[in-house]
CSV table of C-alpha atoms in Angstrom, one decimal:
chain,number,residue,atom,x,y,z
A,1,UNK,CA,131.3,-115.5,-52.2
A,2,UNK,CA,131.7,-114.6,-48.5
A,3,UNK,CA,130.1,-111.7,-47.4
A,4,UNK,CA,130.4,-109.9,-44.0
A,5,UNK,CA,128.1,-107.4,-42.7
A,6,UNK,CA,128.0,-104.5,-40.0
A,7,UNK,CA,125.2,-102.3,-40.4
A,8,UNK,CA,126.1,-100.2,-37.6
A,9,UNK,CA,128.5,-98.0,-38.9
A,10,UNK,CA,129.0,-95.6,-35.5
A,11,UNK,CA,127.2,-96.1,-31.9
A,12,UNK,CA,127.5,-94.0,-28.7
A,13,UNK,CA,126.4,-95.4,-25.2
A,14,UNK,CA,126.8,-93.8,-21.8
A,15,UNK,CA,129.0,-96.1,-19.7
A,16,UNK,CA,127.9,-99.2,-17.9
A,17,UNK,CA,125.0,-99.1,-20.3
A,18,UNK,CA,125.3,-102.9,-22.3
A,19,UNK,CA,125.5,-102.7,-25.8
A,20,UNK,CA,125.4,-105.4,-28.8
A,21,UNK,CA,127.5,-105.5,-32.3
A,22,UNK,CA,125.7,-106.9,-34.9
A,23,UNK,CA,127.2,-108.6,-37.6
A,24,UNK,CA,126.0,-110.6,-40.3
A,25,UNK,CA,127.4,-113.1,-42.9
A,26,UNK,CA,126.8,-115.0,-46.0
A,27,UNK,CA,128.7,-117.7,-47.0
A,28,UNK,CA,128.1,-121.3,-49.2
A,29,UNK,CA,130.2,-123.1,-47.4
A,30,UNK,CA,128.6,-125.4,-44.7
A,31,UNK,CA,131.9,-125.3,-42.6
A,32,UNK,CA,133.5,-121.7,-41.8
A,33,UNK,CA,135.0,-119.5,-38.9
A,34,UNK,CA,134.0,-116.4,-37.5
A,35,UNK,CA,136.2,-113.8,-35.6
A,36,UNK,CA,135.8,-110.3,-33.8
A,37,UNK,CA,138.9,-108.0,-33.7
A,38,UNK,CA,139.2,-105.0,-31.5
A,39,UNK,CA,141.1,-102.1,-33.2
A,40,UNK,CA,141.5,-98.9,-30.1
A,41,UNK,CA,142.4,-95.9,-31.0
A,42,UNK,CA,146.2,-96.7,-30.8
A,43,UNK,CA,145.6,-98.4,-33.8
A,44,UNK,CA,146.7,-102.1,-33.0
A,45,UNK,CA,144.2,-104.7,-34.1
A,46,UNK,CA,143.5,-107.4,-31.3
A,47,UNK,CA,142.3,-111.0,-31.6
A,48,UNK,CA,139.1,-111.2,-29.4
A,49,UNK,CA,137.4,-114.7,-30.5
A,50,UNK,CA,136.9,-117.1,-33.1
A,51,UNK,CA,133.7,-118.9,-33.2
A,52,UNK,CA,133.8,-122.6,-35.9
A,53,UNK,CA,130.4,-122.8,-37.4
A,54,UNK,CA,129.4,-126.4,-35.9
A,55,UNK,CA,129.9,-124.7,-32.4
A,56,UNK,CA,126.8,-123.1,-31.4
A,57,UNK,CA,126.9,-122.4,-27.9
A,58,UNK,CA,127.7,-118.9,-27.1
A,59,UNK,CA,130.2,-117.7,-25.1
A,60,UNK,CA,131.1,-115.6,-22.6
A,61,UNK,CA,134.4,-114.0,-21.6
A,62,UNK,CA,133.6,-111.3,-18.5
A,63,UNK,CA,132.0,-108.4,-19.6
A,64,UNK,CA,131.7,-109.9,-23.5
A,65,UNK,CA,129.2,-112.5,-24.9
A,66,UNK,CA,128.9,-113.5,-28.7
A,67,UNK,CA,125.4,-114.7,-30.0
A,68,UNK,CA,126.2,-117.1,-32.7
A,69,UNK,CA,123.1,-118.1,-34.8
A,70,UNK,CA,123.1,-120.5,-37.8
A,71,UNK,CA,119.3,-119.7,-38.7
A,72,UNK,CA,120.0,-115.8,-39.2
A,73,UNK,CA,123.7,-115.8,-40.1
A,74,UNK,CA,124.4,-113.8,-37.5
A,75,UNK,CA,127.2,-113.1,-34.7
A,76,UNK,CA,126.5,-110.6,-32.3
A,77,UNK,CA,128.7,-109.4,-29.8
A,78,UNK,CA,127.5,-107.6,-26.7
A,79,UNK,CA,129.5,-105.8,-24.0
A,80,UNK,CA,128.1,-106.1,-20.9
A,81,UNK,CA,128.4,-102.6,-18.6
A,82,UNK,CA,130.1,-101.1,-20.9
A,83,UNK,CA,133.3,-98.9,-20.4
A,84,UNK,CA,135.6,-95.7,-21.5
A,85,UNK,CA,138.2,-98.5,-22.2
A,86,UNK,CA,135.7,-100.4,-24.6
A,87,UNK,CA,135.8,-97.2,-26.8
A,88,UNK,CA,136.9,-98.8,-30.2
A,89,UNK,CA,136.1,-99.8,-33.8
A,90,UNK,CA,134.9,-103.6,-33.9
A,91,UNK,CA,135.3,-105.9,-36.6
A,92,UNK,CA,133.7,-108.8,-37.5
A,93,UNK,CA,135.3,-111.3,-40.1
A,94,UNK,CA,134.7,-114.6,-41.8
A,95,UNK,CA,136.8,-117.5,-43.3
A,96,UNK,CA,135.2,-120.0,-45.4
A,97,UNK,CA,136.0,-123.8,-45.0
A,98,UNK,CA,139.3,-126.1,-43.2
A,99,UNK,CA,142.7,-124.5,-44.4
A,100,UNK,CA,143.8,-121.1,-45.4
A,101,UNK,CA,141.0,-119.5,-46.8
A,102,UNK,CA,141.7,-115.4,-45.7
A,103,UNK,CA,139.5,-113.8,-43.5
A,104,UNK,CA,137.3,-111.5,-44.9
A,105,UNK,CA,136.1,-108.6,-42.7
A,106,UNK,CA,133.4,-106.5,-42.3
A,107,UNK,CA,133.3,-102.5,-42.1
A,108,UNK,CA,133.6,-102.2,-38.7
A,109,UNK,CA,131.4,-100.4,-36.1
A,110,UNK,CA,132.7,-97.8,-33.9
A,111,UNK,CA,131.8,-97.8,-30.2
A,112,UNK,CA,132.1,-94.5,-27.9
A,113,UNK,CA,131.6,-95.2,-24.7
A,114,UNK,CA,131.0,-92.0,-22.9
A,115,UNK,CA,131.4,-91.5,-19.0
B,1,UNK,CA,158.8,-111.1,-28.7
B,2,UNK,CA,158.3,-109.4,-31.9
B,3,UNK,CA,155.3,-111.4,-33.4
B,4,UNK,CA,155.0,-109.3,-36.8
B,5,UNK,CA,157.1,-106.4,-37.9
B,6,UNK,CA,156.4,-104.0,-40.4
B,7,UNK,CA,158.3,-101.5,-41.7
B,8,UNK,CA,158.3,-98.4,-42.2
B,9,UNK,CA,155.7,-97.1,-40.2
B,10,UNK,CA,155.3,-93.8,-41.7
B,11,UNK,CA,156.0,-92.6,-45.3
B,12,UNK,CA,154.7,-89.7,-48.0
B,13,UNK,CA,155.5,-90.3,-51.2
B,14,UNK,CA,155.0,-88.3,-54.4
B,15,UNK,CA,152.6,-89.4,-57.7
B,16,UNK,CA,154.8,-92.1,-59.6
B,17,UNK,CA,157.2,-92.6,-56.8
B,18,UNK,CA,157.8,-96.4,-56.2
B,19,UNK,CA,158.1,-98.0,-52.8
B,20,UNK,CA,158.3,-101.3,-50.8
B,21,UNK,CA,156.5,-102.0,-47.2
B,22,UNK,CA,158.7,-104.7,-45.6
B,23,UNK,CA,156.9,-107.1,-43.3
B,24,UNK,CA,158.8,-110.0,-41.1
B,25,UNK,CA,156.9,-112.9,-38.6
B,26,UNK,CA,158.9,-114.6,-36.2
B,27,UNK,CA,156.2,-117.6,-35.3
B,28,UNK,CA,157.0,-119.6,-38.1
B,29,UNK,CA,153.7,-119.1,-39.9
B,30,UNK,CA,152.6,-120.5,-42.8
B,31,UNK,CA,150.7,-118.0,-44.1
B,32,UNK,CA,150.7,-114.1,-44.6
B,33,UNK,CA,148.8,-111.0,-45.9
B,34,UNK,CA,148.5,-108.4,-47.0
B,35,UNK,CA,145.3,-105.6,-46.2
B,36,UNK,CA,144.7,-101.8,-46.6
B,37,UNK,CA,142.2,-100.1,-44.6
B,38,UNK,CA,140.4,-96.9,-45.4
B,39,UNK,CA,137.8,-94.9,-43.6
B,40,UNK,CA,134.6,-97.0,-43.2
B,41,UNK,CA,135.6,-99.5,-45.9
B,42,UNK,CA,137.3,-102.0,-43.4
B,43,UNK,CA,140.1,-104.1,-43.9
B,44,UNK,CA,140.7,-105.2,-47.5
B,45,UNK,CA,143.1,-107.7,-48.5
B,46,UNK,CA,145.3,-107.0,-51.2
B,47,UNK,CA,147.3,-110.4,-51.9
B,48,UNK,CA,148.3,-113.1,-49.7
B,49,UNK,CA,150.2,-116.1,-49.2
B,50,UNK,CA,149.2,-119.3,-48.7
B,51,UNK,CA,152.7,-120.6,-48.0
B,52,UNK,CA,156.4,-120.2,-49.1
B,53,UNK,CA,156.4,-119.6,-52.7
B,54,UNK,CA,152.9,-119.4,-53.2
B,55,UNK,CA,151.0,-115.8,-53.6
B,56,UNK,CA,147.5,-115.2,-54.5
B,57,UNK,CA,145.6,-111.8,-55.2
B,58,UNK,CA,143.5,-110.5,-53.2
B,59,UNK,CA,140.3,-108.3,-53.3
B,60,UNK,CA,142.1,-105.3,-54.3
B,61,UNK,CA,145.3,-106.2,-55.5
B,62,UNK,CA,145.7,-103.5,-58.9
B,63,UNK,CA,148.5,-101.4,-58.3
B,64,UNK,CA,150.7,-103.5,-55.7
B,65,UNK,CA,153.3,-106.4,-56.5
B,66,UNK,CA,154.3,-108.8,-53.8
B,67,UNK,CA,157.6,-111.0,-52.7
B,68,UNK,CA,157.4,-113.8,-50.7
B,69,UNK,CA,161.0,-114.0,-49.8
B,70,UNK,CA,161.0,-116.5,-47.3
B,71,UNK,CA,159.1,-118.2,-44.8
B,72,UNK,CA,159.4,-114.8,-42.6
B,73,UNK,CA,158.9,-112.0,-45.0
B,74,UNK,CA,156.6,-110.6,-47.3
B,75,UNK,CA,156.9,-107.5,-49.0
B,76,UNK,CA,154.3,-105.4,-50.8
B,77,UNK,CA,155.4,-103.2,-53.4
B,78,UNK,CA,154.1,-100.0,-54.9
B,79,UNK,CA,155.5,-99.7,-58.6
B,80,UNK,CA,153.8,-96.0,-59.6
B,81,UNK,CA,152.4,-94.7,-56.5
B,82,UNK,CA,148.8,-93.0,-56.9
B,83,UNK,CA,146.7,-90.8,-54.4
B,84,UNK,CA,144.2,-93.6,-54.3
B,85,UNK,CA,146.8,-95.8,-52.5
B,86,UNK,CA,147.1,-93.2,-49.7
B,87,UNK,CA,145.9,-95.9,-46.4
B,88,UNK,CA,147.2,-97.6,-43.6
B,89,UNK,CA,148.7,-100.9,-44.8
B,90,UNK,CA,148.7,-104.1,-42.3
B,91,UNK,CA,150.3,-107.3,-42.5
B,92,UNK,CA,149.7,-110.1,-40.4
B,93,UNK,CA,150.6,-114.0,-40.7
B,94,UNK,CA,148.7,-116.6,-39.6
B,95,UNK,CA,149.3,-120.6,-39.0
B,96,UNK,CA,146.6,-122.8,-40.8
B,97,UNK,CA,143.9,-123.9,-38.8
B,98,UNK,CA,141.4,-127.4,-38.8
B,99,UNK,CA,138.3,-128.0,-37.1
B,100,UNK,CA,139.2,-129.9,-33.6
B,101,UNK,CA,142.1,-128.2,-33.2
B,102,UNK,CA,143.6,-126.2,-30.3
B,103,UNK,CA,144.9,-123.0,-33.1
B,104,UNK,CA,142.8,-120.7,-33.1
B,105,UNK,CA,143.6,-119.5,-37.2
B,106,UNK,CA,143.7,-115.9,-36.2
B,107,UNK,CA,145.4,-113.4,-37.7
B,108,UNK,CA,148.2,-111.6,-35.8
B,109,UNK,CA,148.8,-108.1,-37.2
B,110,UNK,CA,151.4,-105.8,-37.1
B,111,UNK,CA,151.1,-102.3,-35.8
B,112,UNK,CA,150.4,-100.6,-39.3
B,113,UNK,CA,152.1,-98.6,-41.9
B,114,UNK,CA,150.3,-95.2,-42.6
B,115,UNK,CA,151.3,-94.3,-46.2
B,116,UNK,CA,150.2,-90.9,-47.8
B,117,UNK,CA,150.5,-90.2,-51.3
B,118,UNK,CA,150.5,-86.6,-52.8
Protein backbone atom coordinates (compact mmCIF):
# COMPACT_ATOMS: atom_id res chain seq x y z
CA UNK A 1 0.00 0.00 0.00
CA UNK A 2 1.17 3.66 -0.63
CA UNK A 3 2.39 5.42 2.14
CA UNK A 4 3.29 9.18 2.39
CA UNK A 5 5.28 10.70 5.01
CA UNK A 6 5.98 14.24 6.59
CA UNK A 7 7.73 14.07 9.73
CA UNK A 8 7.75 17.62 10.20
CA UNK A 9 4.57 18.37 11.59
CA UNK A 10 5.15 22.51 12.32
CA UNK A 11 8.43 24.69 11.34
CA UNK A 12 9.20 28.34 12.00
CA UNK A 13 11.99 30.22 10.01
CA UNK A 14 12.85 33.92 10.08
CA UNK A 15 12.41 35.27 6.51
CA UNK A 16 14.82 35.01 3.75
CA UNK A 17 16.19 32.16 5.78
CA UNK A 18 15.95 28.78 3.10
CA UNK A 19 14.12 26.10 4.38
CA UNK A 20 13.50 22.31 3.07
CA UNK A 21 10.09 20.06 3.37
CA UNK A 22 10.74 16.61 3.76
CA UNK A 23 8.69 14.09 2.58
CA UNK A 24 8.93 10.53 2.27
CA UNK A 25 7.08 7.67 0.44
CA UNK A 26 6.58 4.00 0.09
CA UNK A 27 5.09 2.49 -2.59
CA UNK A 28 5.44 -1.15 -4.69
CA UNK A 29 4.86 0.11 -7.62
CA UNK A 30 7.96 0.76 -9.96
CA UNK A 31 5.97 3.54 -11.86
CA UNK A 32 4.22 6.43 -9.63
CA UNK A 33 3.67 10.27 -9.35
CA UNK A 34 4.50 12.63 -6.76
CA UNK A 35 2.96 16.07 -6.08
CA UNK A 36 3.26 19.15 -3.51
CA UNK A 37 0.11 21.25 -2.77
CA UNK A 38 0.17 24.57 -1.09
CA UNK A 39 -2.82 25.05 1.23
CA UNK A 40 -2.47 29.25 2.76
CA UNK A 41 -4.29 30.21 5.22
CA UNK A 42 -7.32 31.19 3.05
CA UNK A 43 -7.80 27.69 2.83
CA UNK A 44 -7.59 26.96 -1.04
CA UNK A 45 -5.40 24.06 -1.94
CA UNK A 46 -2.85 24.92 -4.97
CA UNK A 47 -1.18 22.59 -7.41
CA UNK A 48 2.64 23.32 -7.10
CA UNK A 49 4.36 20.21 -8.99
CA UNK A 50 4.20 16.86 -9.97
CA UNK A 51 7.21 14.89 -10.22
CA UNK A 52 6.74 10.93 -12.53
CA UNK A 53 9.07 8.61 -10.85
CA UNK A 54 11.44 7.79 -14.09
CA UNK A 55 12.24 11.61 -13.99
CA UNK A 56 15.02 12.30 -11.68
CA UNK A 57 16.29 15.52 -12.33
CA UNK A 58 15.21 18.06 -9.94
CA UNK A 59 13.67 21.10 -10.62
CA UNK A 60 13.56 24.43 -9.98
CA UNK A 61 10.84 26.95 -10.25
CA UNK A 62 12.29 30.61 -8.66
CA UNK A 63 12.53 30.53 -5.15
CA UNK A 64 11.35 26.53 -5.03
CA UNK A 65 13.45 23.41 -5.79
CA UNK A 66 12.30 19.67 -5.21
CA UNK A 67 14.90 16.92 -4.44
CA UNK A 68 13.53 13.82 -5.91
CA UNK A 69 15.58 10.66 -4.85
CA UNK A 70 14.68 7.02 -5.88
CA UNK A 71 17.45 5.53 -3.41
CA UNK A 72 15.76 7.11 -0.19
CA UNK A 73 12.16 7.55 -1.35
CA UNK A 74 12.20 10.88 -0.75
CA UNK A 75 10.89 14.37 -2.22
CA UNK A 76 12.05 17.24 -0.64
CA UNK A 77 11.01 20.56 -1.33
CA UNK A 78 13.06 23.70 -0.31
CA UNK A 79 12.16 27.37 -0.51
CA UNK A 80 14.80 29.29 -1.24
CA UNK A 81 14.85 32.95 0.85
CA UNK A 82 11.98 32.36 2.26
CA UNK A 83 8.97 34.76 2.74
CA UNK A 84 5.78 36.00 4.90
CA UNK A 85 3.82 34.98 1.69
CA UNK A 86 5.39 31.32 1.89
CA UNK A 87 3.60 30.99 5.30
CA UNK A 88 1.37 27.77 4.66
CA UNK A 89 0.74 24.12 5.32
CA UNK A 90 2.53 21.89 2.56
CA UNK A 91 1.48 18.63 1.39
CA UNK A 92 3.13 16.04 -0.18
CA UNK A 93 1.11 13.19 -2.07
CA UNK A 94 1.60 10.08 -4.09
CA UNK A 95 -0.30 8.22 -6.85
CA UNK A 96 0.75 4.73 -7.66
CA UNK A 97 1.03 3.60 -11.35
CA UNK A 98 -0.55 5.02 -15.21
CA UNK A 99 -4.33 5.78 -14.81
CA UNK A 100 -6.43 6.97 -11.95
CA UNK A 101 -5.06 5.64 -9.05
CA UNK A 102 -6.07 8.70 -6.16
CA UNK A 103 -3.48 10.53 -4.72
CA UNK A 104 -2.77 9.81 -1.43
CA UNK A 105 -1.34 12.68 0.84
CA UNK A 106 0.70 13.11 3.49
CA UNK A 107 -0.02 15.11 6.91
CA UNK A 108 1.23 18.19 5.97
CA UNK A 109 3.86 20.51 7.40
CA UNK A 110 3.15 23.92 8.45
CA UNK A 111 5.58 26.66 7.52
CA UNK A 112 5.66 30.26 9.41
CA UNK A 113 7.70 32.42 8.02
CA UNK A 114 8.30 35.19 10.37
CA UNK A 115 9.58 38.77 9.28
CA UNK B 1 -14.19 30.09 -14.97
CA UNK B 2 -15.51 28.03 -12.23
CA UNK B 3 -13.14 24.94 -12.21
CA UNK B 4 -14.91 23.08 -9.21
CA UNK B 5 -17.82 24.14 -7.18
CA UNK B 6 -18.92 22.96 -4.04
CA UNK B 7 -21.73 23.73 -2.17
CA UNK B 8 -22.57 24.67 0.63
CA UNK B 9 -19.76 26.20 2.13
CA UNK B 10 -20.74 26.40 5.59
CA UNK B 11 -23.28 24.22 7.53
CA UNK B 12 -24.02 22.88 11.44
CA UNK B 13 -26.00 20.20 11.73
CA UNK B 14 -27.47 18.39 14.60
CA UNK B 15 -26.64 14.39 15.74
CA UNK B 16 -28.82 12.26 13.28
CA UNK B 17 -29.49 15.06 10.90
CA UNK B 18 -28.88 13.97 7.30
CA UNK B 19 -27.27 16.10 4.66
CA UNK B 20 -25.86 16.30 1.05
CA UNK B 21 -22.50 18.37 -0.06
CA UNK B 22 -23.06 19.10 -3.76
CA UNK B 23 -19.96 19.31 -5.89
CA UNK B 24 -19.96 20.33 -9.79
CA UNK B 25 -16.58 20.49 -12.40
CA UNK B 26 -16.80 22.32 -15.47
CA UNK B 27 -13.47 20.79 -17.27
CA UNK B 28 -14.89 17.77 -18.38
CA UNK B 29 -12.99 15.49 -16.07
CA UNK B 30 -13.09 12.08 -15.88
CA UNK B 31 -12.53 11.62 -12.53
CA UNK B 32 -13.64 13.02 -9.05
CA UNK B 33 -13.29 12.81 -5.20
CA UNK B 34 -14.12 13.01 -2.40
CA UNK B 35 -11.54 13.98 0.95
CA UNK B 36 -12.06 15.30 4.54
CA UNK B 37 -9.36 16.97 6.31
CA UNK B 38 -8.90 17.26 10.02
CA UNK B 39 -6.28 18.81 12.14
CA UNK B 40 -2.83 17.14 11.53
CA UNK B 41 -4.42 14.06 9.83
CA UNK B 42 -4.15 15.52 6.23
CA UNK B 43 -6.31 14.96 3.49
CA UNK B 44 -8.22 11.71 3.52
CA UNK B 45 -10.21 10.37 0.78
CA UNK B 46 -13.52 9.21 1.42
CA UNK B 47 -14.84 7.70 -2.02
CA UNK B 48 -14.08 8.54 -5.48
CA UNK B 49 -14.84 8.16 -9.02
CA UNK B 50 -12.99 6.72 -11.50
CA UNK B 51 -15.46 7.77 -14.15
CA UNK B 52 -19.19 8.20 -14.94
CA UNK B 53 -21.01 5.52 -13.21
CA UNK B 54 -18.26 4.17 -11.50
CA UNK B 55 -17.53 4.87 -7.57
CA UNK B 56 -15.04 3.33 -5.31
CA UNK B 57 -14.52 3.81 -1.45
CA UNK B 58 -12.08 5.36 -0.13
CA UNK B 59 -9.84 5.36 2.98
CA UNK B 60 -12.47 6.47 5.17
CA UNK B 61 -15.63 5.98 3.55
CA UNK B 62 -18.14 4.64 6.89
CA UNK B 63 -20.70 6.95 7.42
CA UNK B 64 -20.97 8.81 3.81
CA UNK B 65 -22.93 7.56 0.57
CA UNK B 66 -22.09 9.08 -2.77
CA UNK B 67 -23.93 9.90 -6.34
CA UNK B 68 -22.24 10.24 -9.35
CA UNK B 69 -24.94 12.00 -11.24
CA UNK B 70 -23.25 12.88 -14.25
CA UNK B 71 -20.06 13.55 -15.72
CA UNK B 72 -20.09 17.08 -13.72
CA UNK B 73 -21.40 16.21 -10.33
CA UNK B 74 -20.72 14.22 -7.42
CA UNK B 75 -22.40 14.42 -4.27
CA UNK B 76 -21.51 13.06 -0.88
CA UNK B 77 -24.06 12.29 1.50
CA UNK B 78 -24.29 12.14 5.17
CA UNK B 79 -27.31 9.72 6.16
CA UNK B 80 -27.08 10.11 10.28
CA UNK B 81 -24.74 12.79 11.01
CA UNK B 82 -22.20 12.20 13.93
CA UNK B 83 -19.71 14.58 15.82
CA UNK B 84 -16.88 12.61 14.32
CA UNK B 85 -17.87 13.91 10.83
CA UNK B 86 -17.42 17.44 11.99
CA UNK B 87 -14.26 18.55 9.04
CA UNK B 88 -13.75 20.51 6.19
CA UNK B 89 -14.87 18.46 3.14
CA UNK B 90 -13.08 18.97 -0.48
CA UNK B 91 -13.86 17.85 -3.74
CA UNK B 92 -11.73 18.03 -6.60
CA UNK B 93 -11.79 16.29 -10.22
CA UNK B 94 -9.13 15.33 -12.01
CA UNK B 95 -8.42 14.18 -15.91
CA UNK B 96 -6.50 10.82 -16.10
CA UNK B 97 -2.95 11.10 -16.69
CA UNK B 98 -0.09 8.69 -18.64
CA UNK B 99 3.55 8.81 -18.53
CA UNK B 100 4.73 11.08 -21.67
CA UNK B 101 2.05 13.14 -21.55
CA UNK B 102 1.68 16.96 -21.40
CA UNK B 103 -1.49 16.51 -18.23
CA UNK B 104 -0.15 16.96 -15.46
CA UNK B 105 -3.00 14.40 -13.31
CA UNK B 106 -3.38 16.87 -10.61
CA UNK B 107 -6.08 17.43 -8.61
CA UNK B 108 -8.06 20.70 -8.90
CA UNK B 109 -9.95 21.34 -5.59
CA UNK B 110 -12.70 23.32 -4.72
CA UNK B 111 -12.64 25.96 -2.03
CA UNK B 112 -13.99 23.64 0.92
CA UNK B 113 -17.05 22.99 2.81
CA UNK B 114 -16.59 23.38 6.65
CA UNK B 115 -19.25 21.13 8.22
CA UNK B 116 -19.76 21.07 12.18
CA UNK B 117 -21.74 18.64 13.80
CA UNK B 118 -23.26 19.10 17.35
Amino acid sequence: AQKVTQAQTEISVVEKEDVTLDCVYETRDTTYYLFWYKQPPSGELVFLIRRNSFDEQNEISGRYSWNFQKSTSSFNFTITASQVVDSAVYFCALSEAVGNTPLVFGKGTRLSVIA
Amino acid sequence: NAGVTQTPKFQVLKTGQSMTLQCAQDMNHNSMYWYRQDPGMGLRLIYYSASEGTTDKGEVPNGYNVSRLNKREFSLRLESAAPSQTSVYFCASSEWFLAGATNTGELFFGEGSRLTVL
